[in-house]
Short mmCIF file of C-alpha atoms and ligand atoms in Angstrom, two decimals:
data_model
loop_
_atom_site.label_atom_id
_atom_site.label_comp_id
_atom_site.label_asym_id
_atom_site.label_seq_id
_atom_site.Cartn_x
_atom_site.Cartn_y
_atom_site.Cartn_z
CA UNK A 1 -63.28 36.68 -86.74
CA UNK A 2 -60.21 35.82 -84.30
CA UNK A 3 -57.62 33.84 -85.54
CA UNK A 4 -57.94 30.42 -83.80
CA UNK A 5 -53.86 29.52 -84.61
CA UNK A 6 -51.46 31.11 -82.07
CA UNK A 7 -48.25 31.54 -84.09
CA UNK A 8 -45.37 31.15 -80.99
CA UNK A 9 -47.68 27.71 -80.47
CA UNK A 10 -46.80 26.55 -83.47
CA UNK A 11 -43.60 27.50 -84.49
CA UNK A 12 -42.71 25.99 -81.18
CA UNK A 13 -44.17 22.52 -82.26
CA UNK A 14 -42.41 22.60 -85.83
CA UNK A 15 -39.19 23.13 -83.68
CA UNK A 16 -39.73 19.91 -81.70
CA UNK A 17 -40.37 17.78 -84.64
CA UNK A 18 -37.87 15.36 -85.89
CA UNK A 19 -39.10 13.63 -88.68
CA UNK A 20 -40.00 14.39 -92.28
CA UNK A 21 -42.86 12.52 -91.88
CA UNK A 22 -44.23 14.17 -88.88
CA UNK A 23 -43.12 17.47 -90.29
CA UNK A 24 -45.23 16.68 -94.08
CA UNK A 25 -48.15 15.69 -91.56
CA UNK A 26 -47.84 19.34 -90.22
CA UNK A 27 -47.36 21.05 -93.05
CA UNK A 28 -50.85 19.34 -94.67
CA UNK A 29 -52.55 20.52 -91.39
CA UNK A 30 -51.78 24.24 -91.39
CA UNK A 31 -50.62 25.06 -95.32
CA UNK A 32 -52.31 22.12 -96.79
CA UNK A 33 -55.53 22.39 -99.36
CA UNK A 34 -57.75 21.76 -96.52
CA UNK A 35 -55.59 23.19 -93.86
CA UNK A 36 -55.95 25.68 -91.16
CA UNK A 37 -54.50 28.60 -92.72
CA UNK A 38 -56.36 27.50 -96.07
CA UNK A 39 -59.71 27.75 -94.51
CA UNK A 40 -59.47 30.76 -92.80
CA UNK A 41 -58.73 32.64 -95.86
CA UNK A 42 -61.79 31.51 -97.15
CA UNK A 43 -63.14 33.14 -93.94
CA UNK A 44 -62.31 36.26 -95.22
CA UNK A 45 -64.88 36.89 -97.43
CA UNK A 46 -67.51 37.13 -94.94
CA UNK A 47 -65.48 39.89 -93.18
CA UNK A 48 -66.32 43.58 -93.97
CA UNK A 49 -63.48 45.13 -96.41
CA UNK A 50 -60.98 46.99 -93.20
CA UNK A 51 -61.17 43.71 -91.64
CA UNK A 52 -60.36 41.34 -94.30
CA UNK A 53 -57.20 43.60 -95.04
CA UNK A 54 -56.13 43.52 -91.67
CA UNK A 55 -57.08 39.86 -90.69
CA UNK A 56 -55.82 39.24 -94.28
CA UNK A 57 -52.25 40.53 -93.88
CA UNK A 58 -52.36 38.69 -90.67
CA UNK A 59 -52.92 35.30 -92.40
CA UNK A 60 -50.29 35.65 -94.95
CA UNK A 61 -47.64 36.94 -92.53
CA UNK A 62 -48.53 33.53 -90.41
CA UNK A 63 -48.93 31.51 -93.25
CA UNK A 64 -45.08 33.20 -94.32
CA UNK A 65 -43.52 32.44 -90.59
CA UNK A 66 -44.63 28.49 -90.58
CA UNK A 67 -43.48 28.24 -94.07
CA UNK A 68 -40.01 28.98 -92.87
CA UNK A 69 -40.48 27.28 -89.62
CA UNK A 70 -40.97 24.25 -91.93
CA UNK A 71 -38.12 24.90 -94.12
CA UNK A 72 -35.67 25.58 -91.72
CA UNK A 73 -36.81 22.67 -89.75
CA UNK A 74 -36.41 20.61 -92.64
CA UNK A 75 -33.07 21.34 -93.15
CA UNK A 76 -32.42 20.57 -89.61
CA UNK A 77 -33.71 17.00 -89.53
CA UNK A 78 -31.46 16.30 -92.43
CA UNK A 79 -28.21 17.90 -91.50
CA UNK A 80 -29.01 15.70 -88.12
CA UNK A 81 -29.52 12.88 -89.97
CA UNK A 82 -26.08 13.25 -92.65
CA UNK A 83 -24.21 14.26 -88.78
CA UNK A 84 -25.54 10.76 -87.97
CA UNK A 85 -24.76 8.82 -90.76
CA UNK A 86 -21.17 10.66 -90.75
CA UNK A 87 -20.52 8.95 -87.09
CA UNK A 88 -21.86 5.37 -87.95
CA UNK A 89 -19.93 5.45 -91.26
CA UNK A 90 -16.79 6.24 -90.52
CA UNK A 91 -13.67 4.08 -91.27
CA UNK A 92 -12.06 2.78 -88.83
CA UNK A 93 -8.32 3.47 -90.22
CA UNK A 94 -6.37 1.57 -87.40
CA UNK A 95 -8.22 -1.82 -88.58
CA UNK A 96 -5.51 -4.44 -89.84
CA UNK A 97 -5.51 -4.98 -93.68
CA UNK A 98 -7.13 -8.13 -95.25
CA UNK A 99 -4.32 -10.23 -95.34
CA UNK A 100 -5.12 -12.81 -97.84
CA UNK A 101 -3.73 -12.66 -101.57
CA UNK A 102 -1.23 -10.51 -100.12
CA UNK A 103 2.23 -10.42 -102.50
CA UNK A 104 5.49 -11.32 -101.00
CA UNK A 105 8.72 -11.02 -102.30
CA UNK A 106 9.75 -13.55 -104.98
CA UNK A 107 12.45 -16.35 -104.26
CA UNK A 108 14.37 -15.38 -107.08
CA UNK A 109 14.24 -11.28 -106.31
CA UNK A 110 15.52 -12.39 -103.11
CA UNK A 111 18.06 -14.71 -104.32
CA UNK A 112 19.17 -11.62 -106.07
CA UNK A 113 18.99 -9.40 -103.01
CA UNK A 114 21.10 -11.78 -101.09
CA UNK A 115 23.98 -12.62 -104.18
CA UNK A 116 24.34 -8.55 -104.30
CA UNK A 117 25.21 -8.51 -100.64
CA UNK A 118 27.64 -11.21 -100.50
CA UNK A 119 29.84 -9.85 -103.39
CA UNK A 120 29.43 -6.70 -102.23
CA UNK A 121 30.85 -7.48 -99.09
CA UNK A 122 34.04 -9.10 -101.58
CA UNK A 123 34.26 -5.70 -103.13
CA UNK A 124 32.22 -6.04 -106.17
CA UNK A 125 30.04 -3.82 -107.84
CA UNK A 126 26.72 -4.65 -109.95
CA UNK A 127 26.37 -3.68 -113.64
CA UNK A 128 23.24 -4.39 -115.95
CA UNK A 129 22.72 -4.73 -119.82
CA UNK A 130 19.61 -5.05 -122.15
CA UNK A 131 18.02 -8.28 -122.82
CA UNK A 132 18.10 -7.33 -126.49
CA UNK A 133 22.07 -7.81 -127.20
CA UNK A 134 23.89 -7.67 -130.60
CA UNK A 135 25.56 -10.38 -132.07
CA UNK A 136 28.91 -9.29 -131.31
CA UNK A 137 28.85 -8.49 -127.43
CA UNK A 138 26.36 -12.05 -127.05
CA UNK A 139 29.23 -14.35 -129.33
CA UNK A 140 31.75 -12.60 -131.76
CA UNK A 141 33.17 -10.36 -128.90
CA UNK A 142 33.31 -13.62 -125.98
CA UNK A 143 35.25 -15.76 -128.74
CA UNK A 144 32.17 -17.41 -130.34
CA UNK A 145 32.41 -16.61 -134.23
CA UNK A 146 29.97 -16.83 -136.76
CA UNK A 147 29.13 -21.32 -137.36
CA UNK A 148 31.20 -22.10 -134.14
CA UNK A 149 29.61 -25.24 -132.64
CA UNK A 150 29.39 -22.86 -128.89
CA UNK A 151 26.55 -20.90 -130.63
CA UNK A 152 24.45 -24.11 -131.03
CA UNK A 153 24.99 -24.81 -127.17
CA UNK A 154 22.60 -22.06 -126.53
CA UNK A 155 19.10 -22.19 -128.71
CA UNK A 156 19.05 -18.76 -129.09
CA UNK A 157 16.46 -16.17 -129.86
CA UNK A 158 16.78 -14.44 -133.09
CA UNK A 159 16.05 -10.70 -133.59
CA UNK A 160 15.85 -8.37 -136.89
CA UNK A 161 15.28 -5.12 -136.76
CA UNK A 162 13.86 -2.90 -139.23
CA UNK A 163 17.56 -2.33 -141.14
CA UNK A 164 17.67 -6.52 -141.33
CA UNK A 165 20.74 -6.21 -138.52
CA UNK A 166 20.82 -9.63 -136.63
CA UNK A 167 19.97 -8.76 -132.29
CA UNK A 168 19.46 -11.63 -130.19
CA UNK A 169 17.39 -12.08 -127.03
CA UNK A 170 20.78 -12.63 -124.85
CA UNK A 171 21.45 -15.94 -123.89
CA UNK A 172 23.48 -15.60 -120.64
CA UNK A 173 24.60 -12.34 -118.66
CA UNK A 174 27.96 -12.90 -120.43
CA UNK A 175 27.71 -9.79 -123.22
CA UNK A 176 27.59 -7.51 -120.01
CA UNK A 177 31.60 -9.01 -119.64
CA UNK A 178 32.12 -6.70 -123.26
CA UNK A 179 30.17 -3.92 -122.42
CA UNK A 180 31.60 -2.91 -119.32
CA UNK A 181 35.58 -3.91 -120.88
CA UNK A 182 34.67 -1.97 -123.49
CA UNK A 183 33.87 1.25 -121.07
CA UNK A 184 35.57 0.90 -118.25
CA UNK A 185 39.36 0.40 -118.06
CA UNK A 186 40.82 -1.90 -115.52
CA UNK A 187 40.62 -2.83 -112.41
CA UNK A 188 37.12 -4.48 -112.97
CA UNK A 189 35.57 -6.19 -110.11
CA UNK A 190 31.93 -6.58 -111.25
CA UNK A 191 29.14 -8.79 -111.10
CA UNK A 192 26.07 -8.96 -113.15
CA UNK A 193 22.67 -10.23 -112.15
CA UNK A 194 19.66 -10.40 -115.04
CA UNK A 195 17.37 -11.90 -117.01
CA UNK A 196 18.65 -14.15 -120.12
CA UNK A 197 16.76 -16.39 -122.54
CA UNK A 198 17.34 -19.77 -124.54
CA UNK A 199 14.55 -21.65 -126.66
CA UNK A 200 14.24 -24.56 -124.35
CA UNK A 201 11.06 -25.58 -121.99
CA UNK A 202 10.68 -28.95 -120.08
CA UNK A 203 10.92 -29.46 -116.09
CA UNK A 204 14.38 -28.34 -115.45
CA UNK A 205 14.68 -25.38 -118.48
CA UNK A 206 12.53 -21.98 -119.10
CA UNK A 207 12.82 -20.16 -122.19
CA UNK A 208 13.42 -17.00 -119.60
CA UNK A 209 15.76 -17.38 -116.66
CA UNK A 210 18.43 -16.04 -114.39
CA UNK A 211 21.80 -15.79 -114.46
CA UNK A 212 24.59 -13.57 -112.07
CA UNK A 213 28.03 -12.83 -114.17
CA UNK A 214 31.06 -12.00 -112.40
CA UNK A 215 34.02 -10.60 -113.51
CA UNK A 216 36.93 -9.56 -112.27
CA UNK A 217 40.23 -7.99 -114.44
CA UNK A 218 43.38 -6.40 -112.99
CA UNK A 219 47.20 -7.13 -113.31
CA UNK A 220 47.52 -9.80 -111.15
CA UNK A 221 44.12 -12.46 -110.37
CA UNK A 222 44.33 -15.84 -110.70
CA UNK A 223 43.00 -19.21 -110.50
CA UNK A 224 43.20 -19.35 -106.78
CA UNK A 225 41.44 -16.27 -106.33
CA UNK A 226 38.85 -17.25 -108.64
CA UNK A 227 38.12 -20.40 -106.04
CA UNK A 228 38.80 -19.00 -102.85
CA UNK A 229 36.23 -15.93 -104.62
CA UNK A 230 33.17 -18.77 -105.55
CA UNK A 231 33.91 -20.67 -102.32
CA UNK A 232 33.45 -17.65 -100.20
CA UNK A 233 30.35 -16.91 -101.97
CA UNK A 234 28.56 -20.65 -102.03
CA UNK A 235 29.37 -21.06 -98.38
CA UNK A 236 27.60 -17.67 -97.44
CA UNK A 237 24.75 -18.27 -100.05
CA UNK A 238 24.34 -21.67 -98.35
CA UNK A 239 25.42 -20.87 -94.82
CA UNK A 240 27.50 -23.44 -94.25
CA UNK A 241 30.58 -23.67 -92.72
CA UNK A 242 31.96 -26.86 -94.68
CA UNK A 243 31.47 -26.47 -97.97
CA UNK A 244 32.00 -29.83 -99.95
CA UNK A 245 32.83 -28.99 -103.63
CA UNK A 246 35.59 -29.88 -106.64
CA UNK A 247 36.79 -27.60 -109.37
CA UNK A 248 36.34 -30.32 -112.55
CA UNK A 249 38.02 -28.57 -116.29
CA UNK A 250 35.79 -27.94 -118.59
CA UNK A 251 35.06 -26.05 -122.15
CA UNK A 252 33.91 -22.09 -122.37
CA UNK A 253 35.35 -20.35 -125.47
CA UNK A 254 35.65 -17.09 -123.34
CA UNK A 255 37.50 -18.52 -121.03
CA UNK A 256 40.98 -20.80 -120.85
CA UNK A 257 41.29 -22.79 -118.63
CA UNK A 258 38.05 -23.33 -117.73
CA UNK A 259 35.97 -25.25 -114.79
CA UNK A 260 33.04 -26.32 -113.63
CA UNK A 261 32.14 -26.00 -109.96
CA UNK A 262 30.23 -28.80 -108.05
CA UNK A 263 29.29 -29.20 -104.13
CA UNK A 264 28.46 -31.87 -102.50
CA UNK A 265 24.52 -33.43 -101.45
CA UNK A 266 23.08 -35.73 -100.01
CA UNK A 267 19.25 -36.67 -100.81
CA UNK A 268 16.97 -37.93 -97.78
CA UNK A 269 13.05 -38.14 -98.13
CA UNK A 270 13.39 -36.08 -101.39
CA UNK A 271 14.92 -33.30 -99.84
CA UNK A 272 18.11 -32.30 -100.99
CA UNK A 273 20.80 -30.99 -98.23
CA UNK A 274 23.80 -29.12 -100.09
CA UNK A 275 27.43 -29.36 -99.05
CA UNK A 276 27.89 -32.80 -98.06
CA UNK A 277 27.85 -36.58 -99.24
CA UNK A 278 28.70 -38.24 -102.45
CA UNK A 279 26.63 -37.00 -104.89
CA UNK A 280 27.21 -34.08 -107.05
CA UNK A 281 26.29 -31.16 -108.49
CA UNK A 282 26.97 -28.99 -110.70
CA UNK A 283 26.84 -25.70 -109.91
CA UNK A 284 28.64 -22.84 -112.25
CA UNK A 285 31.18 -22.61 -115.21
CA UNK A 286 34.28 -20.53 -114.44
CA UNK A 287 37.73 -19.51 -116.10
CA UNK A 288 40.64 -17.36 -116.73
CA UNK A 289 39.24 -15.10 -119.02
CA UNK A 290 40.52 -16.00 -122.46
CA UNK A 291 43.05 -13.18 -123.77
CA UNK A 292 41.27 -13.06 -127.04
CA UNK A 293 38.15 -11.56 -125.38
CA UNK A 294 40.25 -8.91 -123.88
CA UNK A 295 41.85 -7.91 -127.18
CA UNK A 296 38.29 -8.32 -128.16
CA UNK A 297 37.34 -5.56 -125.62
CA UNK A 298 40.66 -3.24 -126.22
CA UNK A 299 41.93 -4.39 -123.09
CA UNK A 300 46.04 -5.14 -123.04
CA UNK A 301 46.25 -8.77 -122.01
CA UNK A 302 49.99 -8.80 -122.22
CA UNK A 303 49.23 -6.43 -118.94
CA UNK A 304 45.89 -7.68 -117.60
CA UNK A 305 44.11 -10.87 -116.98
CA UNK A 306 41.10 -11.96 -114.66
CA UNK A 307 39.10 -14.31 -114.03
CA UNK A 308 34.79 -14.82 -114.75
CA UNK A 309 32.01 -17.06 -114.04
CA UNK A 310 28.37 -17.94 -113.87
CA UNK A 311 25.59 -19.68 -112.49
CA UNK A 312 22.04 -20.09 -112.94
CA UNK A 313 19.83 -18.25 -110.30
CA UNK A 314 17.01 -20.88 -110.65
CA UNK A 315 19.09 -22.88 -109.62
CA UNK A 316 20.72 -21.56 -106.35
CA UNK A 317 17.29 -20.54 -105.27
CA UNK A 318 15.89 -24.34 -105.71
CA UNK A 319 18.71 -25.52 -103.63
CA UNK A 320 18.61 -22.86 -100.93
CA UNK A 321 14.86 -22.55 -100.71
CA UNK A 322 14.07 -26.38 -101.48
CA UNK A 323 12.01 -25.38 -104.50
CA UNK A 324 11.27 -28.76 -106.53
CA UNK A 325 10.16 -27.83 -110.31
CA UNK A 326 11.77 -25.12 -112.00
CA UNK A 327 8.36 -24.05 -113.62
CA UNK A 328 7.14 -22.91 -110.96
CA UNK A 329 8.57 -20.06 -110.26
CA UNK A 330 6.39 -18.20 -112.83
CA UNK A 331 3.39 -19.56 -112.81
CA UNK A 332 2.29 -16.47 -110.47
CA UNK A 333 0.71 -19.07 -108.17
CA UNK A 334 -0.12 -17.09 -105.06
CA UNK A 335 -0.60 -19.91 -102.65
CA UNK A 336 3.24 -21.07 -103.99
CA UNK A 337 4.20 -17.19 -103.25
CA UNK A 338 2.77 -17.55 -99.88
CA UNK A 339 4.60 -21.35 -99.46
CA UNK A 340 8.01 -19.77 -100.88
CA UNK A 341 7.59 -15.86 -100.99
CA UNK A 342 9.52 -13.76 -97.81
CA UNK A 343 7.86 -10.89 -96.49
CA UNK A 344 9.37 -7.33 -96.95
CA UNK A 345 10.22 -7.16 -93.11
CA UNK A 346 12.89 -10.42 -93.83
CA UNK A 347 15.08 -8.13 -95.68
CA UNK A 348 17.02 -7.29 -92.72
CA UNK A 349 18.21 -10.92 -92.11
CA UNK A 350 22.15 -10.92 -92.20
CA UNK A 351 22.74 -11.99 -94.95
CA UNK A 352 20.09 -9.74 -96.84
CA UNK A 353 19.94 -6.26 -98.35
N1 DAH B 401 27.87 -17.96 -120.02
C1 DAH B 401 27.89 -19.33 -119.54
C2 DAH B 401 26.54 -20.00 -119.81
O1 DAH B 401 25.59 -19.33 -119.96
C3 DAH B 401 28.20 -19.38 -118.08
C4 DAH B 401 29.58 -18.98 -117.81
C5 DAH B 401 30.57 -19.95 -117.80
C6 DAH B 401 29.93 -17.66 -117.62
C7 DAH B 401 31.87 -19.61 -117.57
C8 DAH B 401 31.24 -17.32 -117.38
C9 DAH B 401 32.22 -18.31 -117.37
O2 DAH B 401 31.63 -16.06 -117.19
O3 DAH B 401 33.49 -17.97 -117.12
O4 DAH B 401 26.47 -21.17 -119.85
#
């Protein structure tokens, strides 16, 4: 009997082959039940006993070698497939990212940005308190006792903790005034942007807003440098030049005298332009802050006085950004965010962060 499969042949042909397919149809016709290799075994029995050892060592030593041809060919095909698949597949990282639903920076976190800078440019620094305030720093300590009419000015936010102690959710930046006399000595030159919170909802109130405190105590501020201060600051905010406004008195308890600040509009086609005409508006409360709060804070005020104020952030930002309904700044609307928002890269504007 001579072996009718020539092993370089073969092993050859597995090495060409580049499909599983074509490689299983192989396989079947060499290794398979009714295969080559199969059939010539059975061939063996009709040789005499020397030959079927030798002819049969030969067989399983073939049968061995296209095994592993087979394998290792197998292997082949599918690393050159995953090698394939690796090249289509892979991500293109210089592609520009989807662009829609994309967040932008919120009016009012702007607004924020851009008050910071101004009085920082005038030499003030920002401070921050909790929203949770006590009593004292949110009335007692500002000259609002206990039943004084002031307290029902601002629909406050009642808080008891565990040891029945009365907190509030604070109702204007104000307390922040107390903490930071009660800290820091004088000279105080601060402002204080944050979050504050009155029980009040309808188209021009949100039970959680924005105010920015300022503060300023030393030996010698006054009146006039608490205008030429906020005048300074609204024409910057606004950027404009001539600033139309009027300094009318008015009531705070932490402050005497006191004032309300108003500029100047004019409406055309429902759009308001600040700074000029004959309407008004009002804008921010102001004063000379009232000794009693200093004593209040341990603060001589036969030696120092100073002057305060704030204004709603809402507000500004509605004016400067022409921002109609007060609501909707947090109705996380992001086709309003795209409308109002300001990208990251708008930061470096002048008059920005
Ligand atoms: N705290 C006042 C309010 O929420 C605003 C205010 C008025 C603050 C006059 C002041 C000030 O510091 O001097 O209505």
């Amino acid at each position: 009997m001579t072996l009718t499969v020539d092993q370089d042949i073969i092993l050859k042909k597995i090495n060409k082959i580049s499909s599983h397919q074509e490689l299983e149809k192989l396989r079947l016709e060499y290794l398979g039940k009714k295969g080559l290799i199969p059939q010539e075994m059975k061939l063996l029995s009709t040789l005499s006993i020397d030959e079927k050892k030798i002819k049969g060592q030969e067989l399983n030593l073939l049968k061995q070698s296209i095994e592993n041809a087979v394998k290792n060919q197998k292997s082949h095909i599918e690393n050159t497939e995953i090698n394939k698949r690796i090249q289509n597949e892979k991500i293109d990282v210089t592609l520009s990212p989807n662009l829609s639903n994309q967040g932008s920076i919120h009016p009012i976190t702007q607004s924020i940005f851009n008050i910071i800078n101004i009085f920082g440019n005038l030499n003030f620094s920002v401070e921050s308190g909790p929203d949770i305030e006590t009593d004292f720093n949110n009335f007692t300590a500002l000259n609002i006792p206990a039943h004084h009419p002031a307290r029902e000015m601002q629909d406050t936010f009642y808080i008891e903790n565990k040891e029945g102690e009365k907190h509030v959710l604070r109702t204007h930046t104000s307390p922040v005034q107390v903490r930071t006399m009660i800290e820091k000595k004088p000279p105080i030159r601060i402002i204080v942007p944050g979050r504050t919170y009155r029980s009040d909802s309808d188209i021009t109130h949100t039970p959680m807003f924005h105010q920015v405190e300022g503060l300023v105590v030393d030996e010698k501020s006054t009146m006039v440098d608490l205008k030429s201060t906020l005048v300074e600051f609204l024409k910057t905010y606004f950027e404009i030049e001539n600033l139309k406004y009027r300094f009318r008195p008015s009531y705070f308890p932490f402050t005497e005298p006191s004032a309300e600040m108003d500029v100047a509009y004019t409406k055309k086609d429902n759009v308001i332009k600040i700074g000029e005409g004959d309407e008004w508006l009002e804008i921010l409360g102001c004063g000379m802050v009232n000794p009693k709060v200093l004593e209040n804070c341990k603060i001589d005020s036969t030696k120092y006085q100073g002057f305060a104020f704030g204004m709603g952030i809402e507000r500004l930002s509605m004016l400067k950004y022409g921002i109609p309904d007060l609501r909707s700044f947090f109705e996380l609307n992001y086709k309003w965010l795209e409308h109002y928002g300001f990208s990251v890269f708008d930061i470096n504007s002048k008059s920005d962060i």
